[in-house]
PDB file of C-alpha atoms in Angstrom:
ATOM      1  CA  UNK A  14      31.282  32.652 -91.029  1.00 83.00           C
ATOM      2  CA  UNK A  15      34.569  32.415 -92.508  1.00 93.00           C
ATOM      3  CA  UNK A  16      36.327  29.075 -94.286  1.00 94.00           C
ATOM      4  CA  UNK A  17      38.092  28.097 -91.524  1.00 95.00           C
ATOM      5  CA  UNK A  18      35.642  28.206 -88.554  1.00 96.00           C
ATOM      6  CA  UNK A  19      33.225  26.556 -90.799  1.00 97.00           C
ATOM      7  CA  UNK A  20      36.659  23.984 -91.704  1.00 96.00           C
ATOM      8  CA  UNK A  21      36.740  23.303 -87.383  1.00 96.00           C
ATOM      9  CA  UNK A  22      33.190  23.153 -87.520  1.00 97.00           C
ATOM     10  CA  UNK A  23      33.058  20.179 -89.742  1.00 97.00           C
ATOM     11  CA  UNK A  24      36.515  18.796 -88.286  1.00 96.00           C
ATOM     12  CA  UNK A  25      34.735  18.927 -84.331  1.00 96.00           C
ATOM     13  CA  UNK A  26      31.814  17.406 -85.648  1.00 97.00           C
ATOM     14  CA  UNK A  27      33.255  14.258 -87.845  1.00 96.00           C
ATOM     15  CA  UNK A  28      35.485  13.672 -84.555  1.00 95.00           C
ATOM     16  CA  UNK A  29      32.293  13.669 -82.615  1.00 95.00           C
ATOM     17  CA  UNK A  30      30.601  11.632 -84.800  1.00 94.00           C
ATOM     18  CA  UNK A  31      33.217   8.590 -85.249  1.00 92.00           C
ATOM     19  CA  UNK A  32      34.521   9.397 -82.188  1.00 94.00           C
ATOM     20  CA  UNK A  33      31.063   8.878 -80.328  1.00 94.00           C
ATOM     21  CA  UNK A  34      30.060   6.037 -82.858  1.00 92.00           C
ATOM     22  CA  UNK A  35      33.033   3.673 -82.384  1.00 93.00           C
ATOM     23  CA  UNK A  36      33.302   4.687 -78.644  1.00 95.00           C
ATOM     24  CA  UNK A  37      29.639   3.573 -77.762  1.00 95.00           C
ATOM     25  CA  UNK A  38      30.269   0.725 -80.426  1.00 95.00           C
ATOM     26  CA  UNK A  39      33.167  -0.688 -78.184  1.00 96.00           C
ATOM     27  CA  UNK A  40      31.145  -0.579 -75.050  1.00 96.00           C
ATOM     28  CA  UNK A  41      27.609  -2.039 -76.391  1.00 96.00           C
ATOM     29  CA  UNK A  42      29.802  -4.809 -78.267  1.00 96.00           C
ATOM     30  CA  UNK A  43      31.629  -5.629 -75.312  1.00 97.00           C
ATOM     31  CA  UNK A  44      29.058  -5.205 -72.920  1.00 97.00           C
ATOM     32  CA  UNK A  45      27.199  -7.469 -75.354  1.00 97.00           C
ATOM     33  CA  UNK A  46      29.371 -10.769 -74.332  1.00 96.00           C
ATOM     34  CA  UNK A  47      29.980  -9.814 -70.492  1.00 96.00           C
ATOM     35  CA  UNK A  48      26.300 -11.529 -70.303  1.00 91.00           C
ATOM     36  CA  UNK A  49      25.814  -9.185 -67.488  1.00 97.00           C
ATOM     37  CA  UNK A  50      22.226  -7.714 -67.920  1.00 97.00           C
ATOM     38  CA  UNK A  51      22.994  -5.279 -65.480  1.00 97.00           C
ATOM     39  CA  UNK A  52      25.805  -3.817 -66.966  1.00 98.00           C
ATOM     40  CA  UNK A  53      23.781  -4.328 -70.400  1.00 98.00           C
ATOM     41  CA  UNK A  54      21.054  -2.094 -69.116  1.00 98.00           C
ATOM     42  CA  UNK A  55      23.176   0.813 -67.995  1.00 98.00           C
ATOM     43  CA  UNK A  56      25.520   0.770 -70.946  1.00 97.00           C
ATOM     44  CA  UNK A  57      22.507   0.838 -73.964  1.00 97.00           C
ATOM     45  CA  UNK A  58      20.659   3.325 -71.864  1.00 97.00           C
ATOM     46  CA  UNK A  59      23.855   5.009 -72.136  1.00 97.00           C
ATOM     47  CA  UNK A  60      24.421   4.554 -76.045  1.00 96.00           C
ATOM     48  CA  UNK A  61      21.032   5.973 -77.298  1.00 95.00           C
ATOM     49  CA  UNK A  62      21.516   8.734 -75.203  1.00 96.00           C
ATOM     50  CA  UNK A  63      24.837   9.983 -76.621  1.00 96.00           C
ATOM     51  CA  UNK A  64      23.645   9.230 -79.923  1.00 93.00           C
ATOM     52  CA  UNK A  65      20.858  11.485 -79.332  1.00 93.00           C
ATOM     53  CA  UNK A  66      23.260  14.353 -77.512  1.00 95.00           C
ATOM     54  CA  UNK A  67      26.442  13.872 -79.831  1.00 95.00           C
ATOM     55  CA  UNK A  68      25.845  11.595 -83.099  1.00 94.00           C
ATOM     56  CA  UNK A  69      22.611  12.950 -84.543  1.00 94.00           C
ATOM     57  CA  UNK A  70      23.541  16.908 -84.483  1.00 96.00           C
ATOM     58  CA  UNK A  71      26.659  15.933 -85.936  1.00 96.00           C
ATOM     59  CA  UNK A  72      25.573  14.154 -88.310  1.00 95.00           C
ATOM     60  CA  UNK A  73      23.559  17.073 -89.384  1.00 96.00           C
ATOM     61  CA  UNK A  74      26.326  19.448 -88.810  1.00 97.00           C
ATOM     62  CA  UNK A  75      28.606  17.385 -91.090  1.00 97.00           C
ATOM     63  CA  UNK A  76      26.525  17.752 -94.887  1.00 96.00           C
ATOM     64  CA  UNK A  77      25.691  21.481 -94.312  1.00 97.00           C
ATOM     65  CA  UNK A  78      29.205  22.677 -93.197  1.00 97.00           C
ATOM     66  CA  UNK A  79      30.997  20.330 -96.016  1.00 96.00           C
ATOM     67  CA  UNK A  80      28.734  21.701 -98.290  1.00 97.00           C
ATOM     68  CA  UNK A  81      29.075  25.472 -97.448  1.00 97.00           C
ATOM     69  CA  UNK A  82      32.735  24.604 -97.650  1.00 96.00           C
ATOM     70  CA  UNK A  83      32.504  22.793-101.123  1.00 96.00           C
ATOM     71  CA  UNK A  84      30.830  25.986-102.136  1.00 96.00           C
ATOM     72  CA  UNK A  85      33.130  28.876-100.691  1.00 96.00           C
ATOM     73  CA  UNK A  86      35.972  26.666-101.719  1.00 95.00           C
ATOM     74  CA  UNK A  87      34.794  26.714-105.499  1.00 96.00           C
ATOM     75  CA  UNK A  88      34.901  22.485-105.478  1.00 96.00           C
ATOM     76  CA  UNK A  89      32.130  21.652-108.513  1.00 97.00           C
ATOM     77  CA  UNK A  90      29.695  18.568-106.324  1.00 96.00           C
ATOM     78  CA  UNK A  91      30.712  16.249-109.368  1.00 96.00           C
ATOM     79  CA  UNK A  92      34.493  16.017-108.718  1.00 97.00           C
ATOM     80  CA  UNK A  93      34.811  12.469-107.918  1.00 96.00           C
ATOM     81  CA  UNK A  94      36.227  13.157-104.237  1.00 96.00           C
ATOM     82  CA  UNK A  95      32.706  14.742-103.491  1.00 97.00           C
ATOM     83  CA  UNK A  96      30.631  12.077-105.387  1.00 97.00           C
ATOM     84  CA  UNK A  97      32.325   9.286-103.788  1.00 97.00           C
ATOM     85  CA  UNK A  98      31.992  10.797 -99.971  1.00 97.00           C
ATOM     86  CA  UNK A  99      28.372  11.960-100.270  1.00 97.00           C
ATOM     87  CA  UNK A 100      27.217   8.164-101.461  1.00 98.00           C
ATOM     88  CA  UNK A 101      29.374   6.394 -98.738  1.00 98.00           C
ATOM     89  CA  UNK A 102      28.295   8.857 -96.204  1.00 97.00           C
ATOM     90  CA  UNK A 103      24.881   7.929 -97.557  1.00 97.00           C
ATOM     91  CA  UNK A 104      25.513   4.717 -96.699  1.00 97.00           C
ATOM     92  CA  UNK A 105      26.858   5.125 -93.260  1.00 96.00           C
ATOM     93  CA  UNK A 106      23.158   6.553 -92.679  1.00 95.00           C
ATOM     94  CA  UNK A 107      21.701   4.286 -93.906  1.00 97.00           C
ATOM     95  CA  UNK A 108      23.376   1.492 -91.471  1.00 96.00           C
ATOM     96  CA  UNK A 109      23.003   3.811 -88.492  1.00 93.00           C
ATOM     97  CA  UNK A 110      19.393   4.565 -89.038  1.00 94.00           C
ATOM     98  CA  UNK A 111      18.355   0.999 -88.355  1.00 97.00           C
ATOM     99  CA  UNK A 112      20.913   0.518 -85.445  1.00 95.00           C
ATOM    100  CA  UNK A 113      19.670   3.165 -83.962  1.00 95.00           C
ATOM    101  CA  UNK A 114      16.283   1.703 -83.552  1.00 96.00           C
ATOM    102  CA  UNK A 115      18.015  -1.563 -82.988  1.00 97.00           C
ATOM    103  CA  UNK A 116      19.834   0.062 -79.905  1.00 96.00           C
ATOM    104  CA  UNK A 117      16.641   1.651 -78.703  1.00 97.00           C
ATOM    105  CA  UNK A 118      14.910  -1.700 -78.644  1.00 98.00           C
ATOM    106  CA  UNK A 119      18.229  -3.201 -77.217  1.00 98.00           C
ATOM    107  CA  UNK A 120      17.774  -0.945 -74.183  1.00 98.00           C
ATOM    108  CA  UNK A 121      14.306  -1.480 -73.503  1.00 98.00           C
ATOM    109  CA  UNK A 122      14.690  -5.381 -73.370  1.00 98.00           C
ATOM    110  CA  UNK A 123      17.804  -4.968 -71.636  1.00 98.00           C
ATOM    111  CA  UNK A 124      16.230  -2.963 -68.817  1.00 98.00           C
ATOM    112  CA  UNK A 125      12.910  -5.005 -68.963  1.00 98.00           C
ATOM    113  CA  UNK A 126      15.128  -7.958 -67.947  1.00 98.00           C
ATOM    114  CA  UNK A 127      17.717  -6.079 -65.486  1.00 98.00           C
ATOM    115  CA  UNK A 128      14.197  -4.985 -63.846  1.00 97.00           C
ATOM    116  CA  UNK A 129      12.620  -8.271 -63.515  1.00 97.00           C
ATOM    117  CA  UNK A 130      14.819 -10.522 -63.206  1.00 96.00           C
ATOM    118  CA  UNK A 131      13.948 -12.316 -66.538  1.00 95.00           C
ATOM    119  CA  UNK A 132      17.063 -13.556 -69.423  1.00 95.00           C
ATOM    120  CA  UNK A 133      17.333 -11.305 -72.182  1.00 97.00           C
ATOM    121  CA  UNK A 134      14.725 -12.816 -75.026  1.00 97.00           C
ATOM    122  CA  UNK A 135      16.262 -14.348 -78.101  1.00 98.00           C
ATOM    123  CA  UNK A 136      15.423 -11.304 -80.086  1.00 98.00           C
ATOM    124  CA  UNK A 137      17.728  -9.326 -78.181  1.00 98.00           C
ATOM    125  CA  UNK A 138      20.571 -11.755 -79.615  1.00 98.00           C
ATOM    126  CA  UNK A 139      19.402 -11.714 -83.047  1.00 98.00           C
ATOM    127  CA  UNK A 140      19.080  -7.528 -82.659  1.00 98.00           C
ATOM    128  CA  UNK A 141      22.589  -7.292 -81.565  1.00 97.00           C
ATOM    129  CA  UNK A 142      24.033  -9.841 -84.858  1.00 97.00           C
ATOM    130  CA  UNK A 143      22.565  -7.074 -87.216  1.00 98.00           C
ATOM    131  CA  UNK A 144      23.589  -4.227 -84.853  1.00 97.00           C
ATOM    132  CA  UNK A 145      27.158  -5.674 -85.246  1.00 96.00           C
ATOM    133  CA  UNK A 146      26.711  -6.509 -89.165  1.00 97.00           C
ATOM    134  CA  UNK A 147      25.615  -2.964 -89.664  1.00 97.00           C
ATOM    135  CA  UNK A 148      28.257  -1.699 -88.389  1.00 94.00           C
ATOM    136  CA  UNK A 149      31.713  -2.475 -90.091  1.00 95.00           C
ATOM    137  CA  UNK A 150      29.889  -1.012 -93.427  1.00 96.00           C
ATOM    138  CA  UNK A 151      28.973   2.344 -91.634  1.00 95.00           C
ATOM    139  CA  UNK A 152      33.064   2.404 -90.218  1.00 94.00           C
ATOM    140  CA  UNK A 153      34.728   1.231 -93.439  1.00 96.00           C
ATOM    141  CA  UNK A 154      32.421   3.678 -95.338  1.00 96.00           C
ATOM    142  CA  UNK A 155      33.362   6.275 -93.037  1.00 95.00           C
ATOM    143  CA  UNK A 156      37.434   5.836 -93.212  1.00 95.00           C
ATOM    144  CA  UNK A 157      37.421   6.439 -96.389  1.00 97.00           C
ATOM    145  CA  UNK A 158      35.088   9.816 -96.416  1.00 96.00           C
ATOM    146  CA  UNK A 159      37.877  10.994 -93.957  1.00 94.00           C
ATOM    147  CA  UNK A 160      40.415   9.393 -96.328  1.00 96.00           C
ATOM    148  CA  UNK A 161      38.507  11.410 -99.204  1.00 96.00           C
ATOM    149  CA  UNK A 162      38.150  14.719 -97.205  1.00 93.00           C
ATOM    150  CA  UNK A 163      41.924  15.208 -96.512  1.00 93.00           C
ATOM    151  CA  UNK A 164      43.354  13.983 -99.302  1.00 95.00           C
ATOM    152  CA  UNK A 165      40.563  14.930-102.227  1.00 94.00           C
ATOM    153  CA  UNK A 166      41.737  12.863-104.967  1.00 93.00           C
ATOM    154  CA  UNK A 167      41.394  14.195-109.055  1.00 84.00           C
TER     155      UNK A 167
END
């Protein structure tokens, strides 16, 4: 595979990645303060399952086509461009590896209670506080890989 497939490669997948991520983020967050357990059940069923279909491949995709890039492109992995986006996309896994199981148990409370009737326990509330918090570090952290990627500062 030539440079430039692998290049749309990694471009479709980071746009599938934040693209999925913030998307799914709007909708649980909002969902989130509609207080409609209904609606809350549908939507976080909805969220795990395109993080399954769209946000974990690429998230795999992303490291092995940058890095088959990096090497055909001759980058050496310590220029500080490719330092700095490996540890904050680090980081961005490490925030969406916990709100992943976060959203999972999200769901199942949310369609325990949509089910029976019942309120959404407290846990579900203090879930979705570190869901949120998790967040803005896995977005900022994320901006500024695709700040790093086009612009690949000396």
């Amino acid at each position: 595979m030539d440079y430039l497939a692998i290049k749309w490669l990694h471009i479709l997948s980071a746009t599938l990645m934040f693209g999925t991520g913030f998307g799914t983020a709007f909708y649980m967050f909002f969902v989130n303060r509609s207080g409609n357990v209904q609606a809350m059940a549908v939507v976080t069923r909805l969220v795990a399952r395109a993080d399954w279909w769209f946000t974990t491949p690429a998230i795999i995709i992303q490291p092995l086509s940058g890095l088959w890039m990096i090497h055909l492109a001759g980058f050496p992995l310590s220029a500080t461009w490719i330092v700095w986006s490996m540890a904050l996309y680090l980081l961005a896994g490490a925030c969406w590896l916990p709100v992943v199981w976060l959203q999972l148990r999200m769901r199942d409370m949310a369609i325990h209670a949509a089910h029976s009737g019942e309120t959404l326990p407290a846990r579900y509330w203090r879930y979705e506080k570190i869901w949120t918090a998790l967040g803005f570090p896995a977005f900022a952290g994320l901006l500024v890989v695709y700040w790093l990627m086009v612009h690949k500062p000396a």
